[in-house]
Every structure is written in C-alpha cells, then in structure tokens.
Amino acid sequence: MTENSLRLEGQVALVTGGARGIGRAIATRLAQGGAKVGIVDLAEAGAGTAQEIAEATGVATTFFKADISKEAEAKAAVAAVEEALGPVDILVNNAGITRDGLILVMDEAAWDAVLAVNLKGAFLMSKAVLRGMVRRRHGSIVSISSVVARRGNAGQVNYSAAKAGLIGLTKSLAREVASRNIRVNAVAPGYIETEMTAALDEKARNALINQIPLGQIGSPQQVAEVVAFLASQEASYITGAVVPVDGGLGI
Ligand code: NAD
C-alpha cells in the first residue's frame, strides 16, 4: 500500500499528544495521506512538530497547547483546531502518561493522574468533537489503548485500568454513534520503541524481545499505519474494533 492510497485527502485530523513519540508518527502519517493535522499537546514542542510536518508534507497543520484532562481546555482545543483547519473529521486519542508503582506504594494522585489523562481525556475530547460529527453525519475516532489492557502488568494497575477503560469507552461509543456514520475504534500497541525502551540495558531488552512472537520491539510508524487505516475510508465497515499492534505479544 503506498502512502497516499489511503483516502485521507481533505480530511481534518486532531491528534492529542502529537508532539512526540507515537502521536508524532500518527500525525505525520495522516499528513502524508493528505489530511490536515491539528496537534493538541501539553508540551510546547508540539508547535515545532506541527511546523516540521507541514514542511515535510505540504499540508496545513496547527498546534494548540492544552491539557486534555480538563473539559474547558479540551473544548478550546477542538474550537481552535476547527478555526484553523475546518471541522474535525478524525480524532486520535493518543495522549497518555504513566505513573508506575506496585499498588501498596501507589498513591491516590498517581491513580487519578493516569485515569484523568488516558481515560477521561479521551472522553472529553470525543465529546468535544462529536457534536459537529453528529451534525455532519461523518467522523472517525481512534484511541490508543495498550496490550496491558487485556494482559495486565505488575506495577501498572492505574495504567492498565485506564487502557481497559478505553476499550469499554470505544465499544459503547461505537454503538452510540454508528447510526450517525461515525466509527470508533482502538489500537492496542505492545512494546514500542520509545525513550523508555531505548534506555533498557541489553539483558532487559532481550528478555522483553523473548516474549514477543515476532521477535522485535515495534516502531511508532507501525502503530501509525494501523491508526491511519482505521481513520480512513478504507476502514468504512470497521467500528468498535480493538486492533493489536504488538508483534503477537497479546496472543
Ligand atoms: P510519549 O510520552 O512519548 O508522548 C505522549 C505525549 O502526550 C507527550 O507529547 C505529552 O506531552 C502528551 N501529553 C501527556 N499528557 C497530556 C495532557 N494532559 N494533555 C495533552 N497532552 C498530553 O508517549 P508514547 O510512548 O508516544 O505513547 C503514546 C500513546 O501510546 C499513549 O497513550 C501510551 O499510553 C500509548 N502506548 C505506548 C506504548 C509504548 O510502548 N510507548 C505502548 C502501548 C501504548
């Protein structure tokens, strides 16, 4: 499949947490497919990312700084992206954080922060784009869950609960808005090459790789390809799906 074979031209995509990592790869891939891209991120670095994507792909991009776990900021972010680029057709709920720790040392703040960004943020952003999508009878939402939603992970009760919650949100919302021609899906990445995995020593890295049937850590681009597909018209008969991108880790 060539980069531009996905039908994304003329679409407006909003990617939360698009400043770096997987979100950046998703924003870039959507732009390569011809979509205009709005990056919404807490980090100011999102402005530079948006500019680099515009220069590399020639599509219009914009950046809005917001904390998507706050309703007023989520609403303002959608309004700002729509003002700059037009009505949002595609929302990617990618912003996420971790505050790991075994439950006996995990404090309430670590639980609340992870649930607020990973789960409530997706609820608030989805709600903020949906009024327009329902009116236009058109839209696609893709949320980034994780393999730990189904498998669990010691030290991540907050994160895996939030990521499992995203799957429930995805399936319920898919049922709510299907009659309005809006699709809602999720991807569940496994271990993806980020600063976190790059920092592992060779022994820890090999132990990780040994658990993965395909025998390698994934790349942000491999996640971005699946997100772009689910967001596009090529996936017009797919809703309520949770697609693993994990090298078989979740089998
Ligand atoms: P990352 O930390 O590199 O990037 C996350 C981005 O989200 C950052 O730019 C950050 O500023 C932004 N962000 C954080 N809180 C925010 C908030 N309240 N409002 C707006 N923006 C906020 O993370 P990543 O590794 O690229 O992960 C992206 C997504 O993929 C996350 O949802 C993560 O849980 C999920 N995921 C990652 C992996 C992995 O191996 N990296 C595996 C499975 C799932």
Tab-separated table of C-alpha atoms and ligand atoms in Angstrom:
chain	number	residue	atom	x	y	z
A	1	MET	CA	0.000	0.000	0.000
A	2	THR	CA	1.509	3.350	-0.967
A	3	GLU	CA	1.376	6.265	1.431
A	4	ASN	CA	-1.288	8.080	-0.490
A	5	SER	CA	-3.551	5.150	-1.236
A	6	LEU	CA	-5.484	5.797	1.971
A	7	ARG	CA	-8.384	8.146	1.441
A	8	LEU	CA	-7.483	11.000	3.777
A	9	GLU	CA	-7.268	13.960	1.393
A	10	GLY	CA	-9.251	16.964	2.558
A	11	GLN	CA	-9.831	15.408	5.980
A	12	VAL	CA	-9.019	17.302	9.175
A	13	ALA	CA	-7.381	15.203	11.883
A	14	LEU	CA	-6.795	16.154	15.510
A	15	VAL	CA	-4.087	14.148	17.292
A	16	THR	CA	-3.712	14.522	21.054
A	17	GLY	CA	-0.201	14.079	22.423
A	18	GLY	CA	1.120	14.567	18.888
A	19	ALA	CA	4.232	16.493	19.904
A	20	ARG	CA	6.432	13.399	20.063
A	21	GLY	CA	6.571	9.608	20.096
A	22	ILE	CA	3.694	7.582	18.700
A	23	GLY	CA	1.443	10.656	18.393
A	24	ARG	CA	4.016	12.400	16.246
A	25	ALA	CA	4.273	9.347	13.983
A	26	ILE	CA	0.472	9.245	13.681
A	27	ALA	CA	0.243	12.961	12.871
A	28	THR	CA	2.980	12.555	10.259
A	29	ARG	CA	1.326	9.513	8.654
A	30	LEU	CA	-2.066	11.208	8.454
A	31	ALA	CA	-0.437	14.255	6.858
A	32	GLN	CA	1.395	12.011	4.367
A	33	GLY	CA	-2.026	10.668	3.415
A	34	GLY	CA	-3.175	14.215	2.703
A	35	ALA	CA	-5.040	15.092	5.907
A	36	LYS	CA	-4.650	18.477	7.566
A	37	VAL	CA	-3.419	17.883	11.084
A	38	GLY	CA	-4.008	19.671	14.367
A	39	ILE	CA	-1.689	18.678	17.207
A	40	VAL	CA	-3.022	19.190	20.733
A	41	ASP	CA	-0.443	18.683	23.454
A	42	LEU	CA	0.631	19.992	26.828
A	43	ALA	CA	4.176	20.267	25.529
A	44	GLU	CA	5.165	23.398	23.593
A	45	ALA	CA	7.317	21.144	21.401
A	46	GLY	CA	4.075	20.393	19.539
A	47	ALA	CA	4.444	23.721	17.725
A	48	GLY	CA	7.762	22.649	16.198
A	49	THR	CA	6.386	19.218	15.345
A	50	ALA	CA	3.401	20.742	13.551
A	51	GLN	CA	5.695	23.031	11.579
A	52	GLU	CA	8.047	20.210	10.604
A	53	ILE	CA	5.141	18.067	9.414
A	54	ALA	CA	3.781	20.952	7.332
A	55	GLU	CA	7.193	21.487	5.739
A	56	ALA	CA	7.722	17.793	5.036
A	57	THR	CA	4.268	17.056	3.611
A	58	GLY	CA	2.900	20.356	2.319
A	59	VAL	CA	-0.376	20.015	4.216
A	60	ALA	CA	-1.735	22.623	6.619
A	61	THR	CA	-1.059	21.919	10.284
A	62	THR	CA	-1.689	23.715	13.546
A	63	PHE	CA	-0.773	23.349	17.205
A	64	PHE	CA	-2.813	24.124	20.290
A	65	LYS	CA	-1.444	23.786	23.796
A	66	ALA	CA	-3.961	22.154	26.124
A	67	ASP	CA	-4.347	19.730	28.991
A	68	ILE	CA	-6.905	17.338	27.545
A	69	SER	CA	-7.903	16.111	31.001
A	70	LYS	CA	-9.646	19.461	31.651
A	71	GLU	CA	-13.015	19.945	29.969
A	72	ALA	CA	-12.614	23.655	29.208
A	73	GLU	CA	-9.202	23.051	27.621
A	74	ALA	CA	-10.432	20.077	25.602
A	75	LYS	CA	-13.293	22.186	24.215
A	76	ALA	CA	-10.976	25.119	23.499
A	77	ALA	CA	-8.557	22.802	21.683
A	78	VAL	CA	-11.257	21.480	19.355
A	79	ALA	CA	-12.534	25.022	18.708
A	80	ALA	CA	-9.013	26.249	17.919
A	81	VAL	CA	-8.224	23.398	15.519
A	82	GLU	CA	-11.577	23.836	13.762
A	83	GLU	CA	-10.997	27.573	13.448
A	84	ALA	CA	-7.564	26.967	11.878
A	85	LEU	CA	-8.253	23.931	9.683
A	86	GLY	CA	-12.025	23.344	9.474
A	87	PRO	CA	-14.361	20.783	11.070
A	88	VAL	CA	-12.607	17.781	12.619
A	89	ASP	CA	-13.237	14.531	10.702
A	90	ILE	CA	-10.726	12.359	12.572
A	91	LEU	CA	-9.871	12.364	16.275
A	92	VAL	CA	-6.935	10.332	17.576
A	93	ASN	CA	-6.928	9.986	21.363
A	94	ASN	CA	-3.230	9.316	21.842
A	95	ALA	CA	-2.120	11.489	24.793
A	96	GLY	CA	-1.145	9.278	27.679
A	97	ILE	CA	1.029	9.158	30.770
A	98	THR	CA	2.309	6.511	33.179
A	99	ARG	CA	2.863	6.740	36.946
A	100	ASP	CA	4.011	3.188	37.658
A	101	GLY	CA	4.325	1.519	41.048
A	102	LEU	CA	3.143	-1.537	42.903
A	103	ILE	CA	-0.278	-0.940	44.419
A	104	LEU	CA	0.935	-0.717	48.016
A	105	VAL	CA	3.144	2.233	47.129
A	106	MET	CA	0.887	3.789	44.521
A	107	ASP	CA	-0.722	6.907	45.916
A	108	GLU	CA	-4.104	8.355	45.038
A	109	ALA	CA	-2.518	11.122	42.963
A	110	ALA	CA	-0.805	8.571	40.698
A	111	TRP	CA	-4.095	6.748	40.182
A	112	ASP	CA	-6.027	9.976	39.486
A	113	ALA	CA	-3.452	11.460	37.121
A	114	VAL	CA	-3.271	8.372	34.909
A	115	LEU	CA	-7.045	7.912	34.773
A	116	ALA	CA	-7.506	11.643	34.098
A	117	VAL	CA	-5.246	11.811	31.042
A	118	ASN	CA	-5.588	8.348	29.498
A	119	LEU	CA	-9.315	7.794	30.045
A	120	LYS	CA	-11.135	11.000	30.999
A	121	GLY	CA	-9.143	12.927	28.390
A	122	ALA	CA	-10.417	10.594	25.662
A	123	PHE	CA	-13.988	11.037	26.941
A	124	LEU	CA	-13.699	14.836	26.968
A	125	MET	CA	-12.059	15.069	23.551
A	126	SER	CA	-14.523	12.633	21.985
A	127	LYS	CA	-17.429	14.604	23.417
A	128	ALA	CA	-15.963	17.873	22.162
A	129	VAL	CA	-15.643	16.666	18.542
A	130	LEU	CA	-18.847	14.636	18.449
A	131	ARG	CA	-21.414	17.428	18.362
A	132	GLY	CA	-20.058	18.541	14.995
A	133	MET	CA	-19.515	14.989	13.727
A	134	VAL	CA	-23.103	14.022	14.574
A	135	ARG	CA	-24.418	17.085	12.771
A	136	ARG	CA	-22.298	16.313	9.703
A	137	ARG	CA	-23.060	12.570	9.829
A	138	HIS	CA	-19.379	11.819	9.387
A	139	GLY	CA	-16.377	11.070	11.572
A	140	SER	CA	-13.819	8.592	12.831
A	141	ILE	CA	-12.316	8.299	16.300
A	142	VAL	CA	-9.297	6.116	17.099
A	143	SER	CA	-7.978	5.719	20.648
A	144	ILE	CA	-4.623	4.309	21.694
A	145	SER	CA	-5.119	1.570	24.265
A	146	SER	CA	-2.396	-0.968	25.128
A	147	VAL	CA	-1.691	-4.681	25.266
A	148	VAL	CA	-1.735	-4.334	29.078
A	149	ALA	CA	-5.483	-3.607	28.947
A	150	ARG	CA	-6.027	-7.337	28.338
A	151	ARG	CA	-2.896	-8.881	29.834
A	152	GLY	CA	-2.348	-6.665	32.867
A	153	ASN	CA	1.097	-5.641	34.050
A	154	ALA	CA	2.509	-5.672	37.569
A	155	GLY	CA	3.201	-2.091	38.621
A	156	GLN	CA	0.558	-0.624	36.316
A	157	VAL	CA	-2.861	-1.079	37.938
A	158	ASN	CA	-3.690	2.551	37.142
A	159	TYR	CA	-2.443	2.463	33.538
A	160	SER	CA	-3.940	-0.919	32.631
A	161	ALA	CA	-7.276	0.072	34.203
A	162	ALA	CA	-7.283	3.277	32.150
A	163	LYS	CA	-6.359	1.426	28.943
A	164	ALA	CA	-9.013	-1.250	29.596
A	165	GLY	CA	-11.486	1.572	30.268
A	166	LEU	CA	-10.669	2.998	26.844
A	167	ILE	CA	-11.783	-0.274	25.263
A	168	GLY	CA	-15.139	-0.052	27.054
A	169	LEU	CA	-15.473	3.579	26.009
A	170	THR	CA	-14.639	2.646	22.407
A	171	LYS	CA	-17.205	-0.147	22.186
A	172	SER	CA	-20.021	1.787	23.889
A	173	LEU	CA	-19.403	4.911	21.844
A	174	ALA	CA	-19.201	2.849	18.635
A	175	ARG	CA	-22.716	1.585	19.368
A	176	GLU	CA	-23.997	5.079	20.270
A	177	VAL	CA	-22.875	6.863	17.120
A	178	ALA	CA	-22.847	4.169	14.416
A	179	SER	CA	-26.235	5.315	13.107
A	180	ARG	CA	-24.686	8.750	12.539
A	181	ASN	CA	-21.986	7.275	10.279
A	182	ILE	CA	-19.279	7.783	12.905
A	183	ARG	CA	-16.821	4.964	13.537
A	184	VAL	CA	-14.974	4.463	16.828
A	185	ASN	CA	-12.029	2.082	17.112
A	186	ALA	CA	-8.921	1.468	19.189
A	187	VAL	CA	-5.453	0.092	18.651
A	188	ALA	CA	-3.600	-1.790	21.356
A	189	PRO	CA	0.160	-1.427	20.900
A	190	GLY	CA	2.624	-3.736	22.598
A	191	TYR	CA	6.218	-2.685	23.282
A	192	ILE	CA	7.033	0.230	21.011
A	193	GLU	CA	10.464	1.783	20.528
A	194	THR	CA	10.476	4.974	22.626
A	195	GLU	CA	12.865	6.671	25.025
A	196	MET	CA	11.669	4.165	27.611
A	197	THR	CA	12.622	1.027	25.682
A	198	ALA	CA	15.788	2.651	24.288
A	199	ALA	CA	17.010	3.162	27.854
A	200	LEU	CA	16.855	-0.574	28.675
A	201	ASP	CA	20.141	-2.446	29.042
A	202	GLU	CA	20.801	-5.345	26.668
A	203	LYS	CA	19.734	-8.029	29.144
A	204	ALA	CA	16.383	-6.377	29.904
A	205	ARG	CA	15.863	-5.664	26.217
A	206	ASN	CA	16.488	-9.300	25.243
A	207	ALA	CA	14.164	-10.524	27.986
A	208	LEU	CA	11.468	-8.273	26.562
A	209	ILE	CA	12.061	-9.392	22.991
A	210	ASN	CA	11.942	-13.069	24.013
A	211	GLN	CA	8.284	-12.628	24.994
A	212	ILE	CA	7.277	-11.288	21.565
A	213	PRO	CA	6.392	-13.915	18.925
A	214	LEU	CA	7.600	-11.684	16.059
A	215	GLY	CA	10.868	-11.253	17.967
A	216	GLN	CA	11.196	-7.499	17.836
A	217	ILE	CA	10.067	-4.290	19.502
A	218	GLY	CA	7.619	-2.294	17.372
A	219	SER	CA	8.086	1.160	15.905
A	220	PRO	CA	5.828	4.212	16.211
A	221	GLN	CA	5.400	4.014	12.421
A	222	GLN	CA	3.953	0.508	12.671
A	223	VAL	CA	1.305	1.833	15.065
A	224	ALA	CA	0.691	4.896	12.878
A	225	GLU	CA	-0.057	2.742	9.797
A	226	VAL	CA	-2.889	0.952	11.592
A	227	VAL	CA	-4.292	4.165	13.066
A	228	ALA	CA	-4.270	5.812	9.628
A	229	PHE	CA	-6.054	2.801	8.128
A	230	LEU	CA	-8.745	2.786	10.843
A	231	ALA	CA	-9.183	6.543	10.451
A	232	SER	CA	-9.570	6.314	6.673
A	233	GLN	CA	-12.489	5.466	4.399
A	234	GLU	CA	-10.738	2.161	3.625
A	235	ALA	CA	-11.940	1.023	7.071
A	236	SER	CA	-15.526	2.187	6.440
A	237	TYR	CA	-17.047	-1.117	7.669
A	238	ILE	CA	-14.985	-1.332	10.871
A	239	THR	CA	-16.288	0.027	14.151
A	240	GLY	CA	-15.909	-0.995	17.794
A	241	ALA	CA	-12.717	-2.898	16.940
A	242	VAL	CA	-9.586	-3.125	19.058
A	243	VAL	CA	-6.661	-3.903	16.790
A	244	PRO	CA	-3.491	-5.245	18.431
A	245	VAL	CA	-0.182	-3.901	17.083
A	246	ASP	CA	2.065	-5.942	19.327
A	247	GLY	CA	4.069	-8.498	17.354
A	248	GLY	CA	1.835	-11.214	18.801
A	249	LEU	CA	2.515	-10.375	22.452
A	250	GLY	CA	-1.199	-10.465	23.261
A	251	ILE	CA	-1.904	-13.857	21.656
B	1	NAD	P1	5.087	9.929	24.982
B	1	NAD	O1	5.212	10.185	26.437
B	1	NAD	O2	6.320	9.896	24.153
B	1	NAD	O3	4.088	11.027	24.353
B	1	NAD	C1	2.877	11.368	24.963
B	1	NAD	C2	2.508	12.783	24.570
B	1	NAD	O4	1.283	13.110	25.249
B	1	NAD	C3	3.549	13.835	25.001
B	1	NAD	O5	3.828	14.704	23.924
B	1	NAD	C4	2.866	14.548	26.153
B	1	NAD	O6	3.248	15.907	26.285
B	1	NAD	C5	1.394	14.412	25.783
B	1	NAD	N1	0.519	14.574	26.942
B	1	NAD	C6	0.664	13.987	28.165
B	1	NAD	N2	-0.313	14.406	28.990
B	1	NAD	C7	-1.097	15.273	28.274
B	1	NAD	C8	-2.250	16.037	28.591
B	1	NAD	N3	-2.810	16.004	29.801
B	1	NAD	N4	-2.775	16.817	27.630
B	1	NAD	C9	-2.228	16.871	26.397
B	1	NAD	N5	-1.134	16.169	26.035
B	1	NAD	C10	-0.568	15.383	26.978
B	1	NAD	O7	4.244	8.571	24.846
B	1	NAD	P2	4.211	7.471	23.667
B	1	NAD	O8	5.110	6.357	24.058
B	1	NAD	O9	4.363	8.111	22.335
B	1	NAD	O10	2.711	6.934	23.838
B	1	NAD	C11	1.607	7.461	23.117
B	1	NAD	C12	0.357	6.677	23.482
B	1	NAD	O11	0.565	5.292	23.194
B	1	NAD	C13	-0.001	6.741	24.957
B	1	NAD	O12	-1.401	6.758	25.118
B	1	NAD	C14	0.586	5.463	25.511
B	1	NAD	O13	-0.067	5.067	26.686
B	1	NAD	C15	0.306	4.521	24.351
B	1	NAD	N6	1.160	3.319	24.329
B	1	NAD	C16	2.524	3.420	24.280
B	1	NAD	C17	3.303	2.265	24.237
B	1	NAD	C18	4.809	2.334	24.169
B	1	NAD	O14	5.451	1.281	24.201
B	1	NAD	N7	5.404	3.509	24.032
B	1	NAD	C19	2.678	1.024	24.262
B	1	NAD	C20	1.284	0.951	24.319
B	1	NAD	C21	0.529	2.119	24.338
